[in-house]
Short mmCIF file of C-alpha atoms and ligand atoms in Angstrom, two decimals:
data_model
loop_
_atom_site.label_atom_id
_atom_site.label_comp_id
_atom_site.label_asym_id
_atom_site.label_seq_id
_atom_site.Cartn_x
_atom_site.Cartn_y
_atom_site.Cartn_z
CA UNK A 22 0.00 -0.01 -0.56
CA UNK A 23 1.29 3.20 -0.74
CA UNK A 24 1.55 5.56 2.19
CA UNK A 25 -0.23 8.40 2.37
CA UNK A 26 -0.74 9.83 5.68
CA UNK A 27 1.95 13.12 5.38
CA UNK A 28 3.27 14.06 8.59
CA UNK A 29 4.69 17.50 9.23
CA UNK A 30 5.15 19.36 11.81
CA UNK A 31 2.34 21.58 10.19
CA UNK A 32 -1.18 20.47 9.18
CA UNK A 33 -0.65 16.68 8.81
CA UNK A 34 -2.89 15.85 5.97
CA UNK A 35 -4.06 12.54 3.93
CA UNK A 36 -2.06 13.28 0.24
CA UNK A 37 -2.14 11.32 -2.97
CA UNK A 38 -1.07 11.26 -6.59
CA UNK A 39 -4.20 13.28 -8.30
CA UNK A 40 -5.66 12.05 -11.10
CA UNK A 41 -4.97 8.85 -9.26
CA UNK A 42 -3.51 6.07 -11.33
CA UNK A 43 -4.33 2.11 -10.48
CA UNK A 44 -0.90 1.00 -9.02
CA UNK A 45 0.24 3.50 -7.89
CA UNK A 46 3.80 3.22 -5.48
CA UNK A 47 4.92 6.50 -5.28
CA UNK A 48 4.39 8.98 -2.33
CA UNK A 49 3.26 12.16 -3.31
CA UNK A 50 6.22 13.97 -1.24
CA UNK A 51 9.53 13.83 -1.01
CA UNK A 52 12.05 13.83 1.61
CA UNK A 53 13.08 17.55 0.55
CA UNK A 54 8.67 18.94 1.35
CA UNK A 55 9.55 16.93 4.56
CA UNK A 56 13.02 19.07 5.23
CA UNK A 57 11.64 22.08 3.77
CA UNK A 58 8.42 22.05 6.06
CA UNK A 59 11.23 21.32 9.09
CA UNK A 60 13.56 23.73 8.68
CA UNK A 61 10.55 26.01 8.99
CA UNK A 62 9.12 24.96 11.43
CA UNK A 63 12.81 25.62 13.55
CA UNK A 64 13.70 28.80 12.40
CA UNK A 65 10.46 30.33 13.02
CA UNK A 66 10.82 32.17 9.75
CA UNK A 67 6.60 32.34 9.15
CA UNK A 68 4.19 34.44 11.08
CA UNK A 69 0.48 34.56 10.98
CA UNK A 70 0.81 37.32 8.60
CA UNK A 71 3.46 36.08 6.21
CA UNK A 72 3.03 36.57 2.63
CA UNK A 73 3.75 33.07 0.94
CA UNK A 74 4.92 32.19 -2.15
CA UNK A 75 5.28 28.83 -2.67
CA UNK A 76 6.44 27.43 -6.26
CA UNK A 77 6.79 23.96 -8.47
CA UNK A 78 4.90 22.46 -5.84
CA UNK A 79 4.40 18.77 -6.83
CA UNK A 80 0.92 17.57 -5.47
CA UNK A 81 0.12 20.05 -2.63
CA UNK A 82 2.42 18.77 -0.23
CA UNK A 83 3.46 22.04 0.45
CA UNK A 84 0.33 24.57 0.17
CA UNK A 85 -1.63 22.02 2.57
CA UNK A 86 0.78 21.51 4.93
CA UNK A 87 0.81 25.68 5.50
CA UNK A 88 -2.27 26.58 4.44
CA UNK A 89 -2.52 27.87 7.58
CA UNK A 90 -0.38 31.38 5.48
CA UNK A 91 -2.83 30.98 2.47
CA UNK A 92 -0.15 30.74 0.82
CA UNK A 93 -0.40 31.91 -3.58
CA UNK A 94 0.76 28.36 -5.15
CA UNK A 95 2.77 29.00 -8.82
CA UNK A 96 3.57 26.22 -11.53
CA UNK A 97 3.66 25.60 -15.06
CA UNK A 98 1.43 22.82 -13.92
CA UNK A 99 -2.14 21.86 -14.82
CA UNK A 100 -2.42 19.15 -13.29
CA UNK A 101 0.27 19.53 -10.08
CA UNK A 102 -2.85 22.98 -9.04
CA UNK A 103 -5.84 19.85 -10.04
CA UNK A 104 -3.80 17.59 -7.39
CA UNK A 105 -3.42 20.21 -4.76
CA UNK A 106 -7.00 21.66 -5.26
CA UNK A 107 -8.12 18.26 -4.98
CA UNK A 108 -5.52 17.38 -1.33
CA UNK A 109 -6.82 20.79 0.24
CA UNK A 110 -10.49 19.26 -0.52
CA UNK A 111 -10.75 18.30 3.56
CA UNK A 112 -8.38 21.75 4.00
CA UNK A 113 -11.17 24.53 5.36
CA UNK A 114 -8.45 27.00 4.53
CA UNK A 115 -8.04 29.23 1.27
CA UNK A 116 -5.71 29.02 -1.24
CA UNK A 117 -4.31 31.34 -4.77
CA UNK A 118 -3.52 29.39 -7.48
CA UNK A 119 -1.35 31.56 -10.13
CA UNK A 120 0.57 29.64 -13.27
CA UNK A 121 4.04 30.09 -14.10
CA UNK A 122 3.53 33.46 -16.70
CA UNK A 123 0.80 35.14 -14.14
CA UNK A 124 2.12 38.31 -13.55
CA UNK A 125 3.29 38.71 -9.87
CA UNK A 126 2.56 42.12 -8.52
CA UNK A 127 2.88 42.17 -4.47
CA UNK A 128 4.91 41.91 -2.58
CA UNK A 129 6.25 38.91 -1.07
CA UNK A 130 7.90 37.49 2.75
CA UNK A 131 8.78 33.41 2.20
CA UNK A 132 8.99 31.60 -1.05
CA UNK A 133 9.52 28.68 -0.98
CA UNK A 134 10.58 26.83 -4.06
CA UNK A 135 10.83 23.31 -5.49
CA UNK A 136 13.72 22.71 -7.93
CA UNK A 137 12.76 22.09 -11.56
CA UNK A 138 14.05 19.75 -14.03
CA UNK A 139 15.26 22.42 -16.57
CA UNK A 140 17.37 25.13 -15.32
CA UNK A 141 16.23 27.16 -17.90
CA UNK A 142 12.58 27.16 -15.95
CA UNK A 143 14.50 27.93 -13.32
CA UNK A 144 15.85 30.69 -14.69
CA UNK A 145 12.92 32.61 -15.29
CA UNK A 146 11.87 31.72 -11.76
CA UNK A 147 13.95 33.51 -10.19
CA UNK A 148 13.89 36.25 -13.31
CA UNK A 149 10.05 37.21 -12.53
CA UNK A 150 10.55 37.14 -8.91
CA UNK A 151 12.60 39.92 -8.66
CA UNK A 152 9.31 42.19 -9.23
CA UNK A 153 8.15 40.82 -5.93
CA UNK A 154 11.44 40.18 -3.54
CA UNK A 155 13.18 42.91 -0.67
CA UNK A 156 16.28 42.19 1.25
CA UNK A 157 13.85 41.07 3.92
CA UNK A 158 12.10 37.88 1.52
CA UNK A 159 13.16 34.74 3.03
CA UNK A 160 14.63 32.58 -0.81
CA UNK A 161 14.87 28.81 0.85
CA UNK A 162 14.82 26.14 -2.30
CA UNK A 163 14.94 22.34 -1.98
CA UNK A 164 15.16 19.41 -4.27
CA UNK A 165 16.93 16.16 -3.75
CA UNK A 166 20.77 16.52 -4.16
CA UNK A 167 20.57 14.72 -7.76
CA UNK A 168 18.97 17.36 -8.86
CA UNK A 169 20.97 20.35 -7.32
CA UNK A 170 23.92 21.35 -9.18
CA UNK A 171 26.67 24.27 -9.45
CA UNK A 172 24.77 25.75 -11.95
CA UNK A 173 21.89 25.82 -10.08
CA UNK A 174 23.69 27.61 -7.01
CA UNK A 175 24.63 29.97 -9.46
CA UNK A 176 21.86 31.16 -10.66
CA UNK A 177 20.56 31.44 -7.17
CA UNK A 178 23.72 33.46 -6.78
CA UNK A 179 23.07 35.61 -10.43
CA UNK A 180 19.65 36.25 -9.75
CA UNK A 181 18.36 36.47 -6.23
CA UNK A 182 21.99 37.29 -4.03
CA UNK A 183 24.17 35.41 -1.69
CA UNK A 184 23.67 31.24 -1.85
CA UNK A 185 24.21 28.54 0.90
CA UNK A 186 23.47 25.41 1.02
CA UNK A 187 22.16 23.56 4.26
CA UNK A 188 23.70 19.66 4.62
CA UNK A 189 21.95 17.52 3.13
CA UNK A 190 18.70 14.68 4.95
CA UNK A 191 17.50 11.88 3.60
CA UNK A 192 19.36 12.66 -0.07
CA UNK A 193 17.58 16.27 0.62
CA UNK A 194 18.95 19.45 0.67
CA UNK A 195 17.78 23.67 1.31
CA UNK A 196 19.70 26.24 -1.41
CA UNK A 197 19.00 29.47 1.36
CA UNK A 198 20.02 33.26 -0.10
CA UNK A 199 19.85 37.02 0.75
CA UNK A 200 18.19 38.42 -1.05
CA UNK A 201 20.85 41.45 -3.25
CA UNK A 202 18.56 44.20 -4.52
CA UNK A 203 22.16 45.39 -7.28
CA UNK A 204 21.49 41.63 -8.76
CA UNK A 205 21.94 42.60 -13.53
CA UNK A 206 18.61 42.58 -14.93
CA UNK A 207 18.39 39.93 -17.13
CA UNK A 208 16.24 39.10 -19.90
CA UNK A 209 13.64 35.97 -19.87
CA UNK A 210 15.04 32.83 -21.55
CA UNK A 211 12.40 32.45 -24.61
CA UNK A 212 13.90 30.53 -27.30
CA UNK A 213 13.62 30.86 -30.94
CA UNK A 214 14.20 28.64 -33.64
CA UNK A 215 13.22 27.91 -37.18
CA UNK A 216 12.10 24.55 -38.65
CA UNK A 217 13.60 25.16 -41.84
CA UNK A 218 11.98 22.17 -44.10
CA UNK A 219 8.55 23.51 -43.40
CA UNK A 220 9.04 26.84 -43.18
CA UNK A 221 8.09 26.82 -39.73
CA UNK A 222 9.62 29.51 -36.78
CA UNK A 223 8.87 27.52 -33.04
CA UNK A 224 8.19 29.99 -29.62
CA UNK A 225 9.12 28.10 -26.68
CA UNK A 226 8.53 29.50 -23.43
CA UNK A 227 11.03 28.90 -20.75
CA UNK A 228 9.84 25.06 -19.11
CA UNK A 229 9.06 23.82 -22.87
CA UNK A 230 9.80 20.00 -23.93
CA UNK A 231 12.21 19.97 -26.44
CA UNK A 232 12.86 23.77 -26.43
CA UNK A 233 16.23 24.41 -27.66
CA UNK A 234 16.11 22.37 -31.30
CA UNK A 235 12.90 19.55 -32.76
CA UNK A 236 12.47 16.28 -30.84
CA UNK A 237 13.62 13.26 -32.86
CA UNK A 238 10.30 11.84 -32.32
CA UNK A 239 8.67 14.84 -33.30
CA UNK A 240 10.45 15.40 -36.59
CA UNK A 241 9.58 11.44 -37.88
CA UNK A 242 5.67 12.78 -36.76
CA UNK A 243 5.60 15.80 -39.68
CA UNK A 244 7.10 13.62 -42.31
CA UNK A 245 4.11 11.15 -41.84
CA UNK A 246 0.80 12.73 -40.45
CA UNK A 247 -2.41 12.15 -41.48
CA UNK A 248 -4.50 14.39 -43.83
CA UNK A 249 -7.96 15.27 -44.66
CA UNK A 250 -9.70 15.19 -41.25
CA UNK A 251 -12.12 18.74 -40.54
CA UNK A 252 -11.20 18.66 -36.75
CA UNK A 253 -7.55 17.40 -35.48
CA UNK A 254 -6.64 17.77 -31.28
CA UNK A 255 -2.59 18.20 -30.91
CA UNK A 256 -2.02 16.94 -27.71
CA UNK A 257 0.70 17.39 -25.57
CA UNK A 258 1.41 20.17 -27.69
CA UNK A 259 4.01 21.97 -26.75
CA UNK A 260 5.20 24.65 -28.39
CA UNK A 261 2.86 23.37 -30.70
CA UNK A 262 4.57 22.24 -33.62
CA UNK A 263 2.75 19.63 -34.70
CA UNK A 264 -0.54 21.10 -34.69
CA UNK A 265 1.66 24.00 -36.66
CA UNK A 266 2.14 21.38 -39.62
CA UNK A 267 -1.14 20.04 -39.02
CA UNK A 268 -2.93 23.56 -40.12
CA UNK A 269 -0.29 23.81 -43.25
CA UNK A 270 -1.38 20.59 -44.78
CA UNK A 271 -4.92 20.78 -44.14
CA UNK A 272 -5.23 24.79 -44.19
CA UNK A 273 -9.23 24.62 -43.87
CA UNK A 274 -9.17 22.25 -41.18
CA UNK A 275 -10.14 22.92 -37.27
CA UNK A 276 -7.06 22.79 -35.08
CA UNK A 277 -7.29 22.30 -30.98
CA UNK A 278 -3.46 22.66 -29.03
CA UNK A 279 -4.57 21.38 -25.98
CA UNK A 280 -0.84 20.45 -23.01
CA UNK A 281 -1.23 21.14 -19.30
CA UNK A 282 1.90 23.49 -19.38
CA UNK A 283 1.05 26.89 -19.59
CA UNK A 284 3.98 27.71 -20.34
CA UNK A 285 3.69 24.91 -23.65
CA UNK A 286 0.11 26.78 -24.42
CA UNK A 287 1.14 30.15 -24.88
CA UNK A 288 4.92 29.40 -26.90
CA UNK A 289 1.79 27.35 -28.93
CA UNK A 290 -0.05 30.20 -29.51
CA UNK A 291 2.58 32.44 -30.27
CA UNK A 292 4.28 30.58 -32.63
CA UNK A 293 0.66 30.56 -33.80
CA UNK A 294 0.89 33.98 -34.54
CA UNK A 295 3.72 33.97 -36.05
CA UNK A 296 3.46 31.52 -38.53
CA UNK A 297 -0.24 31.71 -39.63
CA UNK A 298 -0.64 35.22 -39.52
CA UNK A 299 -4.04 35.49 -40.97
CA UNK A 300 -5.07 32.50 -39.40
CA UNK A 301 -8.25 32.46 -37.00
CA UNK A 302 -9.63 28.25 -36.64
CA UNK A 303 -7.28 27.35 -34.04
CA UNK A 304 -7.83 27.07 -30.56
CA UNK A 305 -5.97 26.58 -27.61
CA UNK A 306 -6.46 24.60 -23.92
CA UNK A 307 -4.32 24.21 -20.67
CA UNK A 308 -6.13 20.74 -19.39
CA UNK A 309 -5.55 17.22 -18.37
CA UNK A 310 -4.68 15.69 -21.54
CA UNK A 311 -8.85 15.39 -22.67
CA UNK A 312 -10.24 15.43 -19.53
CA UNK A 313 -14.26 17.33 -19.69
CA UNK A 314 -13.63 17.99 -23.42
CA UNK A 315 -16.94 16.51 -24.96
CA UNK A 316 -17.59 17.12 -28.98
CA UNK A 317 -16.42 14.85 -31.39
CA UNK A 318 -13.36 14.74 -33.58
CA UNK A 319 -12.59 13.11 -36.10
CA UNK A 320 -8.13 12.80 -35.44
CA UNK A 321 -5.98 12.83 -32.81
CA UNK A 322 -2.19 13.26 -33.19
CA UNK A 323 0.08 12.68 -30.48
CA UNK A 324 3.93 12.93 -29.64
CA UNK A 325 2.02 11.51 -25.66
CA UNK A 326 4.71 12.07 -22.12
CA UNK A 327 6.16 9.70 -20.24
CA UNK A 328 6.79 10.78 -16.83
CA UNK A 329 5.10 12.83 -14.57
CA UNK A 330 7.00 15.52 -12.38
CA UNK A 331 10.00 13.32 -11.93
CA UNK A 332 9.29 10.09 -12.49
CA UNK A 333 9.07 8.23 -15.60
CA UNK A 334 5.86 6.22 -16.50
CA UNK A 335 3.60 5.28 -19.37
CA UNK A 336 0.30 5.83 -17.33
CA UNK A 337 -0.25 9.17 -18.83
CA UNK A 338 0.12 7.88 -22.58
CA UNK A 339 -2.10 4.93 -21.63
CA UNK A 340 -5.06 8.15 -19.98
CA UNK A 341 -5.06 9.52 -23.88
CA UNK A 342 -4.72 7.22 -25.68
CA UNK A 343 -8.18 6.19 -23.62
CA UNK A 344 -9.66 9.39 -23.73
CA UNK A 345 -8.87 9.28 -27.57
CA UNK A 346 -11.13 6.01 -28.07
CA UNK A 347 -13.91 8.01 -26.25
CA UNK A 348 -13.31 11.55 -27.86
CA UNK A 349 -13.20 10.61 -31.21
CA UNK A 350 -15.79 10.35 -34.00
CA UNK A 351 -16.37 6.57 -35.68
CA UNK A 352 -14.13 6.13 -37.94
CA UNK A 353 -11.86 8.55 -36.66
CA UNK A 354 -8.34 8.06 -36.13
CA UNK A 355 -5.44 8.50 -33.44
CA UNK A 356 -1.84 8.97 -34.98
CA UNK A 357 1.01 8.90 -32.53
CA UNK A 358 4.67 8.48 -32.80
CA UNK A 359 7.10 6.37 -29.70
CA UNK A 360 10.62 5.40 -28.79
CA UNK A 361 10.33 1.73 -29.26
CA UNK A 362 10.41 -0.17 -26.23
CA UNK A 363 7.87 1.72 -25.13
CA UNK A 364 4.89 -0.39 -26.74
CA UNK A 365 2.25 1.67 -27.86
CA UNK A 366 1.80 -0.34 -30.52
CA UNK A 367 -0.47 -3.52 -27.71
CA UNK A 368 -1.57 -0.32 -25.96
CA UNK A 369 -3.44 0.58 -29.17
CA UNK A 370 -3.99 -2.35 -29.75
CA UNK A 371 -5.91 -3.50 -26.03
CA UNK A 372 -8.00 -0.12 -27.18
CA UNK A 373 -9.30 0.26 -30.38
CA UNK A 374 -8.62 -3.58 -31.42
CA UNK A 375 -6.21 -2.19 -34.53
CA UNK A 376 -3.37 -0.52 -34.92
CA UNK A 377 -1.22 0.61 -37.92
CA UNK A 378 2.38 1.07 -38.31
CA UNK A 379 3.31 3.11 -40.90
CA UNK A 380 6.59 4.58 -40.25
CA UNK A 381 9.46 4.21 -38.10
CA UNK A 382 13.16 4.20 -38.02
CA UNK A 383 16.16 3.22 -35.15
CA UNK A 384 14.65 4.12 -32.29
CA UNK A 385 11.16 5.64 -32.84
CA UNK A 386 7.50 4.27 -34.89
CA UNK A 387 4.64 6.13 -35.79
CA UNK A 388 1.08 4.48 -35.44
CA UNK A 389 -1.55 4.26 -36.18
CA UNK A 390 -5.45 3.25 -35.14
CA UNK A 391 -8.75 3.51 -36.38
CA UNK A 392 -11.85 4.32 -33.70
N1 SAM B 414 4.24 18.07 -29.14
C1 SAM B 414 5.48 18.25 -28.45
C2 SAM B 414 6.35 18.11 -29.56
O1 SAM B 414 6.64 16.69 -30.30
O2 SAM B 414 7.72 18.12 -29.11
C3 SAM B 414 5.78 18.08 -27.19
C4 SAM B 414 5.73 16.19 -27.57
S1 SAM B 414 5.54 15.96 -25.19
C5 SAM B 414 6.82 14.39 -25.45
C6 SAM B 414 4.98 15.52 -23.94
C7 SAM B 414 3.86 17.22 -23.70
O3 SAM B 414 2.91 15.97 -22.82
C8 SAM B 414 4.29 18.05 -23.30
O4 SAM B 414 4.86 19.17 -23.46
C9 SAM B 414 3.75 17.96 -21.93
O5 SAM B 414 3.84 18.76 -21.28
C10 SAM B 414 2.53 17.19 -22.48
N2 SAM B 414 1.87 16.49 -21.23
C11 SAM B 414 1.95 15.82 -20.51
N3 SAM B 414 1.02 15.92 -19.77
C12 SAM B 414 -0.24 16.09 -19.93
C13 SAM B 414 -0.95 15.83 -20.00
N4 SAM B 414 -2.00 15.54 -18.75
N5 SAM B 414 -1.94 16.46 -20.48
C14 SAM B 414 -1.73 17.17 -21.99
N6 SAM B 414 -0.97 17.95 -22.08
C15 SAM B 414 0.17 16.57 -21.31
#
């Protein structure tokens, strides 16, 4: 049985990784959450009036434990905030939810950051923080030792001020930064690059998948896209490159771009406006896969994710394929690309009862199933 009772010095609570998946073996918090809460408790940093900002809380552990301070929960992940809301549902206190691209405008006293996977995203978050921190603000980050490198600490030094780390406990460590108002102003690490063979320009905010170059799986899918449908969903759209190509191949089609990352959807929207200045049929949605969506669609195209937060797995792909079956019209098509070893072939066969191999190379395979 997975442990769900999250004991901590502030507010012990029942904590799960939402949306729930079968055979879940991982807890919804880690040793870095525990270390951070213990440090806050022992150092008496928080007071009744403290304005608290929590960044990158994966499933709601920090937000639930510290909910008496009515924190702001800021994240790039729709699914993380959904999980936090579900875990908060039996707790009376109020939380304010903000996306990673919302403007930060009121000053904060304490900022807690779970160290994200990529440096560019951390840099983006630290740059955005500058407008709301003062030399009195406490900035404390937490992560597992393997996620904290010299380059991570350098980012805190450059963007916040003098930085030190705690001793490691259960392979977790804290980063403590003293705010220095003299740090150099920096620009957000947004990247733009071209895909010349398709005459496309791609916009990538800091937390977008494969933000520096075209993903190799996406490349194979781009060469083998399904045509002649009237409506498409680019599911897990990232920067939107797949949907852009679909629009080029099917100028009259309605394309919907969906991702759980706010930065991904904002990037896809910016890229669409750049590549199709006259286009108006596209829609953009931040959502957990196809959850809650109703109208039937002709075709769903997807390069599925293979991890949620720091955990690797194929449960999101399963969720996407199963929801796609429900969402497609009769005779509709799903087209996906995946690493060969992920065995998407057998998953699609099981769900749709049919699967065709459209193209493959040493590493990837493009598959299609019909409802
Ligand atoms: N389509 C882009 C490409 O080919 O470059 C991105 C593909 S990337 C492998 C998978 C995408 O799925 C990521 O952008 C990720 O944010 C998104 N994703 C992960 N979990 C999701 C979920 N539950 N609902 C919607 N999108 C999700």
